[in-house]
Each structure stands twice: as structure tokens, then as C-alpha cells.
CSV table of C-alpha atoms in Angstrom, one decimal:
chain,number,residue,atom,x,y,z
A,583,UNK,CA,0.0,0.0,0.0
A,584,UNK,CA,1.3,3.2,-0.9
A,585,UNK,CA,-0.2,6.2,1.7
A,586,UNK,CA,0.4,10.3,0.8
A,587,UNK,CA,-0.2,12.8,3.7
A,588,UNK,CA,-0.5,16.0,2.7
A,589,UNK,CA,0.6,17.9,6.0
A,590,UNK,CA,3.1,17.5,8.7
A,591,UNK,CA,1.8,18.8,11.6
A,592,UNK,CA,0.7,16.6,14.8
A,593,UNK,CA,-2.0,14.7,12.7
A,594,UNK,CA,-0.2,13.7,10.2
A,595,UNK,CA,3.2,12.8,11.7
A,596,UNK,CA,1.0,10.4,14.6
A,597,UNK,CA,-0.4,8.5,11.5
A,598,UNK,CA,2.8,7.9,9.5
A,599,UNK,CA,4.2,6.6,13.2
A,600,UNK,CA,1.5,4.2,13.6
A,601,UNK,CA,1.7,3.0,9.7
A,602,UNK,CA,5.1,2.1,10.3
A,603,UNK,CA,4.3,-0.1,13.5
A,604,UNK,CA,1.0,-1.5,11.9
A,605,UNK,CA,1.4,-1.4,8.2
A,606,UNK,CA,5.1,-2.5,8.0
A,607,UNK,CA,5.1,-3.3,4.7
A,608,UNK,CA,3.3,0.2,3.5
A,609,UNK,CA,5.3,2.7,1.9
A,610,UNK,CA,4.6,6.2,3.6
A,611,UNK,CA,5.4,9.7,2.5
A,612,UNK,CA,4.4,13.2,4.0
A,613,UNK,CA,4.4,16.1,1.8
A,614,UNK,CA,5.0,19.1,4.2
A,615,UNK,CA,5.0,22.5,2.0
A,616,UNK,CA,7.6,23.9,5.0
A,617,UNK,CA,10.9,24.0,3.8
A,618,UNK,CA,12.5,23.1,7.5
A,619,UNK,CA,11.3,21.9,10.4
A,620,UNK,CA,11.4,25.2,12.7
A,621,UNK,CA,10.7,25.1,16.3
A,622,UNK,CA,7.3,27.4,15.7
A,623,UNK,CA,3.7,26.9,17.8
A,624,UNK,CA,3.5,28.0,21.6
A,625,UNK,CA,1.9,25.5,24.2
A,626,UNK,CA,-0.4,22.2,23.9
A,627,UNK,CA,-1.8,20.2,26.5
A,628,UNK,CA,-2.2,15.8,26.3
A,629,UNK,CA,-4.6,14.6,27.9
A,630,UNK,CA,-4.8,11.2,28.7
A,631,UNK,CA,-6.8,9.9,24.9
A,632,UNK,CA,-4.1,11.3,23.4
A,633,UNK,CA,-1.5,9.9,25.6
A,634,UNK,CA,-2.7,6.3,25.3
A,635,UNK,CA,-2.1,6.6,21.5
A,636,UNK,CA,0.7,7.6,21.4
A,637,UNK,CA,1.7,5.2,23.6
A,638,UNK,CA,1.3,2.7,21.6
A,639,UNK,CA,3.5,4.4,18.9
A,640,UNK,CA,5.9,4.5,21.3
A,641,UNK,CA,6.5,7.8,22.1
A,642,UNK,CA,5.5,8.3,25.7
A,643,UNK,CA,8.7,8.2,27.2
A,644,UNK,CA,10.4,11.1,25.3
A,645,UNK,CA,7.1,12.7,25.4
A,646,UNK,CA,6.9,12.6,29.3
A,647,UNK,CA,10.4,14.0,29.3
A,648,UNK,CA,10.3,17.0,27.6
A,649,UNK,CA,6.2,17.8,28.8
A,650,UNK,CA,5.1,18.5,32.6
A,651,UNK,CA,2.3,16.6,33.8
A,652,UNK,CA,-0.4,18.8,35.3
A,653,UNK,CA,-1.1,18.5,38.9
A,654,UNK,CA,-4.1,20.9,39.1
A,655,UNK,CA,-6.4,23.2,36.5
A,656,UNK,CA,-7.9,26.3,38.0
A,657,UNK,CA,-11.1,28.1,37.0
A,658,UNK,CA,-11.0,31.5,37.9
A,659,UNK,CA,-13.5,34.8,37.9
A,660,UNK,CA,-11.6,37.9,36.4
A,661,UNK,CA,-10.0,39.1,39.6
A,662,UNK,CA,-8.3,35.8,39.9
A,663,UNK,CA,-10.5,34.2,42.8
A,664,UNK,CA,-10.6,30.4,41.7
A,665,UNK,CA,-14.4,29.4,41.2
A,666,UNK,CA,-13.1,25.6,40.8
A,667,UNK,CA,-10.1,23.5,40.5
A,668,UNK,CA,-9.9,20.4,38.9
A,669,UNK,CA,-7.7,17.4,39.5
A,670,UNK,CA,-6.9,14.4,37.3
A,671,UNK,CA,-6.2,11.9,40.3
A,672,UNK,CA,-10.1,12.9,41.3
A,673,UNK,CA,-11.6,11.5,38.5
A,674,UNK,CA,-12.4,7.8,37.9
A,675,UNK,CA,-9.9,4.9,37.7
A,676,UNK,CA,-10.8,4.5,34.2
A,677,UNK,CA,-9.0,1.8,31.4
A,678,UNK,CA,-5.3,2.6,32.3
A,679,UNK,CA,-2.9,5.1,34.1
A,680,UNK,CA,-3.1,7.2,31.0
A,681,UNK,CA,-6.7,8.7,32.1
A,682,UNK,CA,-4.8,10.4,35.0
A,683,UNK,CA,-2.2,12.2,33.1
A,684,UNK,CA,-2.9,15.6,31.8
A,685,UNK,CA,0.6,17.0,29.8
A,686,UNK,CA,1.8,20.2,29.0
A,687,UNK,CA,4.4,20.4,26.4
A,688,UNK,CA,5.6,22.9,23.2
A,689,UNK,CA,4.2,22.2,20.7
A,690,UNK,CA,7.9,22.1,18.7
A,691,UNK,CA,8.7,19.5,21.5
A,692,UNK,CA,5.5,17.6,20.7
A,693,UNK,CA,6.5,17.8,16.9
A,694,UNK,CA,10.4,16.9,17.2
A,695,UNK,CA,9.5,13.6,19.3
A,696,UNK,CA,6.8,12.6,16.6
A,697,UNK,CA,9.5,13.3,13.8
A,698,UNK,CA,12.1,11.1,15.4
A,699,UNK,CA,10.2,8.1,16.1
A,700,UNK,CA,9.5,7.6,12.1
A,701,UNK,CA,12.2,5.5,10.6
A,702,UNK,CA,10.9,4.4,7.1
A,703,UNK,CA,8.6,7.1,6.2
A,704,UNK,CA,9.4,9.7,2.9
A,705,UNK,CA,9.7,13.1,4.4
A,706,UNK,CA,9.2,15.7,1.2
A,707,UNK,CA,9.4,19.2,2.8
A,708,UNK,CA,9.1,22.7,1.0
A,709,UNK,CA,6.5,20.6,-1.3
A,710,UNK,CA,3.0,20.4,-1.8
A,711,UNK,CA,0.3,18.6,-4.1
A,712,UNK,CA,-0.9,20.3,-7.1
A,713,UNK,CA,-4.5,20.3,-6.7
A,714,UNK,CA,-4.6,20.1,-10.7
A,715,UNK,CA,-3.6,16.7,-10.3
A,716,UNK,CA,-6.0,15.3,-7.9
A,717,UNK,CA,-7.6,12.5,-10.6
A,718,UNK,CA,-7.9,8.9,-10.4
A,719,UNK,CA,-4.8,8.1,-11.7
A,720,UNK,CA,-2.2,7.0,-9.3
A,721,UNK,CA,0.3,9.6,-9.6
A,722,UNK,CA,0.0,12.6,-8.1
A,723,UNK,CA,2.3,15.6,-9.1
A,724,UNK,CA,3.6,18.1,-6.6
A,725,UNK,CA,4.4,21.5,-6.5
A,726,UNK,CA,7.9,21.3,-7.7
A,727,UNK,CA,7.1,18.8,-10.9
A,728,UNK,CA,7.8,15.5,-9.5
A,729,UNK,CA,5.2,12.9,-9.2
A,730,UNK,CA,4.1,10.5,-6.5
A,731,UNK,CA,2.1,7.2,-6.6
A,732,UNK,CA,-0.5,6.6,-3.9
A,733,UNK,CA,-3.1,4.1,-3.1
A,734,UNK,CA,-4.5,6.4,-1.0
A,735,UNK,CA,-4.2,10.3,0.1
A,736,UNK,CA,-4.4,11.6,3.2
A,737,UNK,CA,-5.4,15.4,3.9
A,738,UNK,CA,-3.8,16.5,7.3
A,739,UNK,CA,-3.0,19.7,5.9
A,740,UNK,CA,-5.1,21.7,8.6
A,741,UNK,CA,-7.8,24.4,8.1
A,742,UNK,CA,-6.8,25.5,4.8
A,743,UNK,CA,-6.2,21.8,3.5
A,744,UNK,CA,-6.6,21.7,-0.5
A,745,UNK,CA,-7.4,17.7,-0.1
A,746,UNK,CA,-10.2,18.9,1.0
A,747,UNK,CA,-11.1,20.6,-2.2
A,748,UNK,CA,-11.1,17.2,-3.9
A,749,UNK,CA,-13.5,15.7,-0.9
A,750,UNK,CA,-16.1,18.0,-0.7
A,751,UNK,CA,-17.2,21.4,-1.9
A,752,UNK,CA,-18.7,22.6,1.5
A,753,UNK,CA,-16.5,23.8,4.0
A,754,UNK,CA,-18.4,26.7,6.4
A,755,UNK,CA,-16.4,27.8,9.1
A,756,UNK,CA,-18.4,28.9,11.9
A,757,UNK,CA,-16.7,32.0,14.1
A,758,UNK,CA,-16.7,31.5,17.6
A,759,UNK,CA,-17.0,34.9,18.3
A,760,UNK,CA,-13.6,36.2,19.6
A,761,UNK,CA,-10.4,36.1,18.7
A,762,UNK,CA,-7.2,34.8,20.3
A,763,UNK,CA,-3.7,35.0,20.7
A,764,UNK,CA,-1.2,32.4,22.1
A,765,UNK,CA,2.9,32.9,22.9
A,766,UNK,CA,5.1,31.4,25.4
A,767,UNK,CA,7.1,33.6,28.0
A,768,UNK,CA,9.9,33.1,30.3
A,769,UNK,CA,8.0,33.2,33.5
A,770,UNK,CA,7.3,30.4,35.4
A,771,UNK,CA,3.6,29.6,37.1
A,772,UNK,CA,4.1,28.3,40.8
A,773,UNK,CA,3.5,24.9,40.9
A,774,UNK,CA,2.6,22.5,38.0
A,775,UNK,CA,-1.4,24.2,37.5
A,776,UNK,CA,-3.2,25.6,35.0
A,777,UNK,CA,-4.6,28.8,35.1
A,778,UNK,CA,-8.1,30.0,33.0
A,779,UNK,CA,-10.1,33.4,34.3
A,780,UNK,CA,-13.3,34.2,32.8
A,781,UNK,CA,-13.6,38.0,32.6
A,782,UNK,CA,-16.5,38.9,30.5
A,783,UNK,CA,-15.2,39.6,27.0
A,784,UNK,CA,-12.0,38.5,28.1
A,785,UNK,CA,-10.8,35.2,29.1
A,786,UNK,CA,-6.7,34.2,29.8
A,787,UNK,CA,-5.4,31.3,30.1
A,788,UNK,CA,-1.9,29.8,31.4
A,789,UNK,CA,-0.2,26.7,30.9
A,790,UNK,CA,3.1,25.9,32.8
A,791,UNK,CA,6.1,24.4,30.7
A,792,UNK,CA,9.0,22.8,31.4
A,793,UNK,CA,12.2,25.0,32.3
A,794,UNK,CA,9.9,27.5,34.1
A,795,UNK,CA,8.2,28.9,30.7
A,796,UNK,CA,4.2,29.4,30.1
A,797,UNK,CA,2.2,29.0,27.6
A,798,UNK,CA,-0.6,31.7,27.0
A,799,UNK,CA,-3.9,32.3,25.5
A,800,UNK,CA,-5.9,35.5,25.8
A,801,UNK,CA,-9.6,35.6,24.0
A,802,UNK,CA,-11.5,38.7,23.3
A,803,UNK,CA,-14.9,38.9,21.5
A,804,UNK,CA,-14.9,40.7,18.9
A,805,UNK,CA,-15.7,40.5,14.8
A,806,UNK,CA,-14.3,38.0,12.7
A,807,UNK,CA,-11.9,40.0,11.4
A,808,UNK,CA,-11.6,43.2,13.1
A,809,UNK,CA,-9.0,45.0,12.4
A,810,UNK,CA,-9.1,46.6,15.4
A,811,UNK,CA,-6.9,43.2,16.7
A,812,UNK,CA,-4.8,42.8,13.9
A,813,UNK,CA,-1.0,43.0,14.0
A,814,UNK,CA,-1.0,44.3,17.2
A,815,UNK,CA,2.5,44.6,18.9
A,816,UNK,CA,2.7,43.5,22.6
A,817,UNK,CA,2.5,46.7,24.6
A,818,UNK,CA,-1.2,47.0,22.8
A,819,UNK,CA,-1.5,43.4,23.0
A,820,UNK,CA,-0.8,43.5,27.0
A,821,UNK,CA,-2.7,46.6,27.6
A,822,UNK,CA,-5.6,44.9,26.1
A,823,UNK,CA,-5.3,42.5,29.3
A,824,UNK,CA,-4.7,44.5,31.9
A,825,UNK,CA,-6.7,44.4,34.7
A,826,UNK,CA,-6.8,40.9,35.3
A,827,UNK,CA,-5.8,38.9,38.1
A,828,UNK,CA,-4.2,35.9,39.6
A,829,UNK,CA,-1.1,35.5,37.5
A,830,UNK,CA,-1.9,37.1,34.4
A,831,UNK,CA,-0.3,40.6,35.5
A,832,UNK,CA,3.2,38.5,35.8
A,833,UNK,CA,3.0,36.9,32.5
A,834,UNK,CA,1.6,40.5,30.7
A,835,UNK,CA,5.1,41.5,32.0
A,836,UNK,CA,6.7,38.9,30.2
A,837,UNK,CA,5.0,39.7,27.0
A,838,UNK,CA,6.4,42.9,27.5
A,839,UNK,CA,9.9,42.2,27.4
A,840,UNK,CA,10.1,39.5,25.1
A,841,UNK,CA,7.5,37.5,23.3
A,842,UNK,CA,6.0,36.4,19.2
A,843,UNK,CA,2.4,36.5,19.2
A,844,UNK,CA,0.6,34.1,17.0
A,845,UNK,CA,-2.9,35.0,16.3
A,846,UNK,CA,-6.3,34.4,14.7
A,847,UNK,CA,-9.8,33.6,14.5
A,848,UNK,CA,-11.1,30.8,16.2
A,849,UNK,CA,-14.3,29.0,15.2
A,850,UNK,CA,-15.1,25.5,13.9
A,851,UNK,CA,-15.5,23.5,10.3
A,852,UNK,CA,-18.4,21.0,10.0
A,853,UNK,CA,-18.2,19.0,6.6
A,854,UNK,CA,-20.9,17.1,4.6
A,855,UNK,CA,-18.1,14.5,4.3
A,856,UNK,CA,-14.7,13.5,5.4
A,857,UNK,CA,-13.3,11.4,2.3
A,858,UNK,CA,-13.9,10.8,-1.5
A,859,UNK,CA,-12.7,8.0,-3.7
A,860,UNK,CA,-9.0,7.5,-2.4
A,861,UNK,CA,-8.9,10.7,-0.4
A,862,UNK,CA,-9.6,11.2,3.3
A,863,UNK,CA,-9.3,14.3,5.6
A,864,UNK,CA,-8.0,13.7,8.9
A,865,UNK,CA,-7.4,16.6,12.4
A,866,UNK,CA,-8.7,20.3,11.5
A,867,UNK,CA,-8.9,19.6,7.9
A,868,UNK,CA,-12.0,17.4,8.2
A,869,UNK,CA,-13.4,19.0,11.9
A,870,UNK,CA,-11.8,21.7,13.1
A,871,UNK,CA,-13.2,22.9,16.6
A,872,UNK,CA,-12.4,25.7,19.3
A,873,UNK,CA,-9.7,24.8,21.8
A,874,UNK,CA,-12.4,25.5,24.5
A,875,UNK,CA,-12.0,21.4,26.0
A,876,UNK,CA,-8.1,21.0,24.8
A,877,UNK,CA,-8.9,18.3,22.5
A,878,UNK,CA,-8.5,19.8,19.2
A,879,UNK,CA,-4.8,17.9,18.5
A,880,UNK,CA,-6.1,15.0,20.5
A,881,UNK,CA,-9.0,14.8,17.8
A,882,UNK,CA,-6.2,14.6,15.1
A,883,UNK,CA,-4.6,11.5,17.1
A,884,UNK,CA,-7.5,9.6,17.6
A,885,UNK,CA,-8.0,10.1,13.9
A,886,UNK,CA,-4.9,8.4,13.0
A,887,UNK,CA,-5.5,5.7,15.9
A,888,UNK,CA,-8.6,4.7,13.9
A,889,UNK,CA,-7.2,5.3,10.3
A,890,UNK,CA,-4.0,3.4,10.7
A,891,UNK,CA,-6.2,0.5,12.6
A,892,UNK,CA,-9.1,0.3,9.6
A,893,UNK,CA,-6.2,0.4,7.2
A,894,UNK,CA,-4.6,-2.7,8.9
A,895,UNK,CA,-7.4,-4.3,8.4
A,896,UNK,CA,-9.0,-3.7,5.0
A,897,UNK,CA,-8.9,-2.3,1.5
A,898,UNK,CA,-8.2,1.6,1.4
A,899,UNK,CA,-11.7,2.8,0.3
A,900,UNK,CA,-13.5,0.4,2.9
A,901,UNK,CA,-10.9,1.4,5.6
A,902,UNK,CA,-11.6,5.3,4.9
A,903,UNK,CA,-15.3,4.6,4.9
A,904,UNK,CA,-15.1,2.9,8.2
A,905,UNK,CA,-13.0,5.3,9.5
A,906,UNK,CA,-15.2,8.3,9.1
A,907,UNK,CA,-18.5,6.4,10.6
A,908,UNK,CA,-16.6,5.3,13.6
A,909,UNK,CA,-15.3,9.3,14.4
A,910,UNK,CA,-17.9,11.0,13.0
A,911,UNK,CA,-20.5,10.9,16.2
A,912,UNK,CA,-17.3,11.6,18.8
A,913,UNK,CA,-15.9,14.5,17.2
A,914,UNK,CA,-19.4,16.3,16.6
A,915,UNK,CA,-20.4,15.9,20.1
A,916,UNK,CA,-16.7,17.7,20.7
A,917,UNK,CA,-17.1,20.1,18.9
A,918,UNK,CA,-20.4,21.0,19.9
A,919,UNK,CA,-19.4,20.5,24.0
A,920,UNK,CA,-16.8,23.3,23.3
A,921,UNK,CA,-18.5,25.7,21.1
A,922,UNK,CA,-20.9,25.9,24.1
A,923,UNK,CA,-18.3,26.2,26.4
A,924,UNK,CA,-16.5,29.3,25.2
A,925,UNK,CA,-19.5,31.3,24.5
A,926,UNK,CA,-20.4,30.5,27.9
A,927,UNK,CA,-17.1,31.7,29.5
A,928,UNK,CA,-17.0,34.9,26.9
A,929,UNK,CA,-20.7,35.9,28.5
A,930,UNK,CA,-20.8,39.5,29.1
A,931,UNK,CA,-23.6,40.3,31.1
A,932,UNK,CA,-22.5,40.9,34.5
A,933,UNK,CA,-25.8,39.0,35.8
A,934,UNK,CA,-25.2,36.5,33.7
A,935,UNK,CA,-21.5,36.0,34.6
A,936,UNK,CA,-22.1,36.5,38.4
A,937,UNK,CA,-24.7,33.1,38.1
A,938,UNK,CA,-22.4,31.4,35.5
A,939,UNK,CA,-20.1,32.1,38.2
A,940,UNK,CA,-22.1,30.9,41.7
A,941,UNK,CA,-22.9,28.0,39.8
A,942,UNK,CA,-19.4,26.7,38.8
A,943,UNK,CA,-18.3,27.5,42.5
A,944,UNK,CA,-20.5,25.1,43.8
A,945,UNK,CA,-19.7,22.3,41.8
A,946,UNK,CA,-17.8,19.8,43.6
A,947,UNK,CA,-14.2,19.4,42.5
A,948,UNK,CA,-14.7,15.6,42.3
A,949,UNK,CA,-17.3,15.6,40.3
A,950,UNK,CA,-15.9,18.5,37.5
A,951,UNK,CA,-12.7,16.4,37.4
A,952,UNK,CA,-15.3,13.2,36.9
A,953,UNK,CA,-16.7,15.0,34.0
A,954,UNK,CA,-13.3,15.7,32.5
A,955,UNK,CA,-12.2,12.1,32.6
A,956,UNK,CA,-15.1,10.7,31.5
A,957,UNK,CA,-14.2,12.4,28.5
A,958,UNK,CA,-11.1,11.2,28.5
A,959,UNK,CA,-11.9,7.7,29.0
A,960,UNK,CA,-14.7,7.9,26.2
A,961,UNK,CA,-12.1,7.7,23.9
A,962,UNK,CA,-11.6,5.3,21.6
């Protein structure tokens, strides 16, 4: 069997990784239109789905290395007072030790551990597919005039994927509402929790890294595209946050002094259909969702969990069929539970917000960090 991604990014690079444990005899190659593999994202966080695949492409142990597992995750008002606070050890037992584990990593440490557990697999970078070649023929011609034979093509290649112009024609991407930006400073969080404040329009989040970094988001509502937001530098950026508490102030000073801002958009992608013929879409190109539950890269994984297994097992066609009904229902429900749950924490009504608010307080910790690993253990 002869298996194209289009995309090397965390989707992508998990499937090639299983392929080579479960498809030996495949022949595997990832077209990544970057010409180098650059140490570029900020922050992710594993949880314990994701974990348990990649597990079993044996890549836990560098993984649990360079990541910090998360003791704690704190819910917070504006001012910083902690409404909630979650812990992994206070959900269920669950099918393994993997339900337990919540991990914080870069996402360039994330993406250099995935690239060095691959030992057979093509890697084509500063390439692409030309869409114009997306026929039933087996070769499939890239952006620099060479060709490729495939069997079967895989679309990993993120929101802007052009697989998926061969797939379907219907690609709506629904706005969330606000717009974000993410960066990593060099200020550490005290202790190994995560921080999220809810502070009407605004809402800030921090992640601690190893080597006493953090990883940031900060949400504000706005329209899709305001320009308002747009290439700001980071004094605007930080003033645009000031005024909120618990350690944001600390980490706004960081930004400050030294940090790249990535930002965007957020919102989510619901297609008719996830594959056509020999081509599949896999991670944000066939469902992208709002980072609301931290499963957005952990969707991409299970994907190639379920792809690399029905491919094990069957003809390509059947295989990508099967794939799609078996994701399908998880990944809506997803996208839905965290589409709901960052309109909810961007409320601005003060009423609204103070109830919101009084009613997240008096949820027990047990049971929120119940709900969180039931998720987790829902997996595949």
C-alpha cells in the first residue's frame, strides 16, 4: 500500500508513526509544503486519549520527558478568585494510568519527538500537491514537478487543507465569536497548574512548561476579522489585558519584554463529508473545533489511531469509509461541548457572569474532574 499525507503537523506525523508499526510493509510519505522543520507553535496540553495513542507508537517516554504533567487546573473569575479547580487523580480509575495524566508540552517539543520516532517514512518538505492533479490516476504531481504514486491520500494539511477541495465542496467555518492570541514567555507559574479566568469579554489562560516557561492564550470577543486586533505589537497586545488577576499581571510583564504573538480567529468547520474516492481528511482539515475542551490535537490522534487500525485491516476505500463512521459521532459531540463552552465563559452580562459564576463555585471538584475524565476515558 502506498499512503500520501498532505501535511506534517501533529496529525499527520501520529499517522505515519503508527503506519510504520501496523502497516510495515506500507510505503509512507508526507508532503510538508515547510521548507524546514522550525521550532514554531506555543503551548499544547495531552490529555490522557491522546497519551494512550501515542503510547502505543511508542512515544510516551520522550514525550513525558520534555512535557510536565499537570497537577491541578484552575477556574478562575476575572480578579483571579478560583471558582473551581480540577484534579486528574479525582476522576475515575478509568481503562489505564493514562486517564490520570494531563501533559503540558511545546508544541515544537511535541513535533520533534513525533519526527524522530518515524524510521521508514518519505519526508518531502518545501513541497506540496498540485491540486490540478487530484484525478484517479495514481500519480499525483507536486508542487515542484515531480510525481508521486498513492493508493490512497491523506489530507492533514489543517484548516486550509486543499485535499479537501477534492473531498467536498462545503467547507463553512463557523466564528466563535472572539479572537485569540497564544505565545510562550519566560515566566514560570508556581506549581505544575493551569490557570483559566473568565472576565466577561475576556478570558486568559496559562499553561506551565517545562524549564519554568508558560504558555498563554488571551480571547476577546470581537468581529471575525476586526481590524481593530490585527498586528497588534505586545504593549497593545498587554494593555488589552490589563486588569486581570491571579497571574496574568506576571505573565503580561513577560509579554512585554520578550515574546512572538501568534494570532487568529477561532471557530469551527463541520463538513458534509470527510473522504472521497481515495482521499480522506483527517485533524482540522475534516473538523476543526475551538480549543475550548483541549482536544482539538487530540482529535487529530485519535483520527490516526482509527485510520492506521481500519487500514490494517481492510482495502483503502473500505478502511476510509469505516474510519469516518466510527469518528464522526465523537468528534461532533466535541465540537459542539466546546462551542458551548467558550460562549459560555465569553458571556458579558454581569448577571449573567455572576450566576455562570455561583454555579461553577459550587460544583464539587470531584465531580468536575469526573466529567473531565469521563471524557477522557470515552475515547476510543
Amino acid at each position: 500500500m502506498r499512503i500520501l499525507i498532505q501535511g506534517g503537523g501533529i496529525g499527520g506525523l501520529t499517522l505515519a508513526n503508527l503506519l510504520e508499526r501496523r502497516r510495515p510493509q506500507a510505503k509512507i510519505t508526507i508532503v510538508e509544503q515547510t521548507p524546514s522543520w522550525a521550532p514554531l507553535g506555543a503551548g499544547i496540553t495531552l490529555t490522557g486519549n491522546a497519551l494512550r495513542v501515542l503510547d502505543a507508537a511508542e512515544l510516551t517516554e520522550p514525550l513525558l520527558q520534555r512535557g510536565l504533567p499537570l497537577e491541578s487546573t484552575r477556574l478562575a473569575d476575572g480578579r483571579g478568585r478560583v471558582l473551581l479547580e480540577a484534579r486528574p487523580a479525582d476522576g475515575p480509575t478509568g481503562r489505564d494510568d493514562w486517564t490520570r495524566i494531563v501533559l503540558s508540552i511545546h508544541r515544537a517539543a511535541l513535533h520533534e519527538t513525533l519526527v524522530e520516532g518515524l524510521e521508514r517514512t518519505a519526508l518531502l518538505l518545501g513541497k506540496s500537491l498540485d491540486p490540478e492533479s487530484f484525478t484517479e490516476g495514481e500519480a499525483l504531481r507536486l508542487s515542484d514537478g515531480t510525481t508521486v504514486e498513492a493508493d490512497l491520500v491523506v489530507g492533514a494539511d489543517g484548516v486550509d487543507s486543499q485535499v479537501r477541495e477534492r473531498v467536498t465542496d462545503a467547507a463553512p467555518f463557523r466564528y466563535a465569536g472572539y479572537t485569540c492570541w497564544r505565545g510562550v514567555v519566560d515566566v514560570p507559574l508556581h506549581g505544575a497548574t493551569a490557570w483559566e479566568l473568565w472576565g466577561g469579554a475576556r478570558r486568559f489562560g496559562l499553561i506551565p512548561l517545562v524549564d519554568d516557561r508558560t504558555y498563554f492564550y488571551a480571547c476577546i470577543n470581537a468581529p471575525a476579522g476586526d481590524p481593530r486586533y490585527q498586528d497588534l505589537d505586545n504593549e497593545a497586545f498587554a494593555d488589552l489585558f490589563e486588569g486581570l488577576g491571579g497571574p496574568v499581571p506576571e505573565v503580561l510583564s513577560g509579554v512585554r519584554r520578550d515574546c512572538f504573538l501568534h494570532h487568529g480567529d477561532l471557530g469551527e468547520l463541520r463538513l458534509d463529508r470527510w473522504h472521497r474516492d481515495r482521499f480522506v481528511l483527517l485533524g482540522d482539515a475534516a473538523h476543526a473545533m475551538t480549543p475550548n475542551l483541549g482536544q482539538g490535537a487530540a482529535m487529530a490522534i485519535e483520527d490516526a489511531a482509527v485510520l492506521s487500525e481500519e487500514l490494517s485491516k481492510t482495502k483503502p476505500r473500505e478502511a476510509v469509509a469505516r474510519f469516518e463512521e466510527r469518528r464522526r459521532p465523537r468528534v461532533e459531540v466535541l465540537q459542539t461541548q466546546a462551542f458551548r463552552m467558550g460562549s459560555m465563559a465569553h458571556w458579558e452580562s454581569r448577571f449573567a457572569g455572576w450566576l455562570r459564576n455561583r454555579l461553577v463555585a459550587l460544583t464539587p471538584r470531584r465531580v468536575a474532574s469526573r466529567q473531565m475524565q469521563s471524557m477522557v476515558d470515552a475515547a476510543i
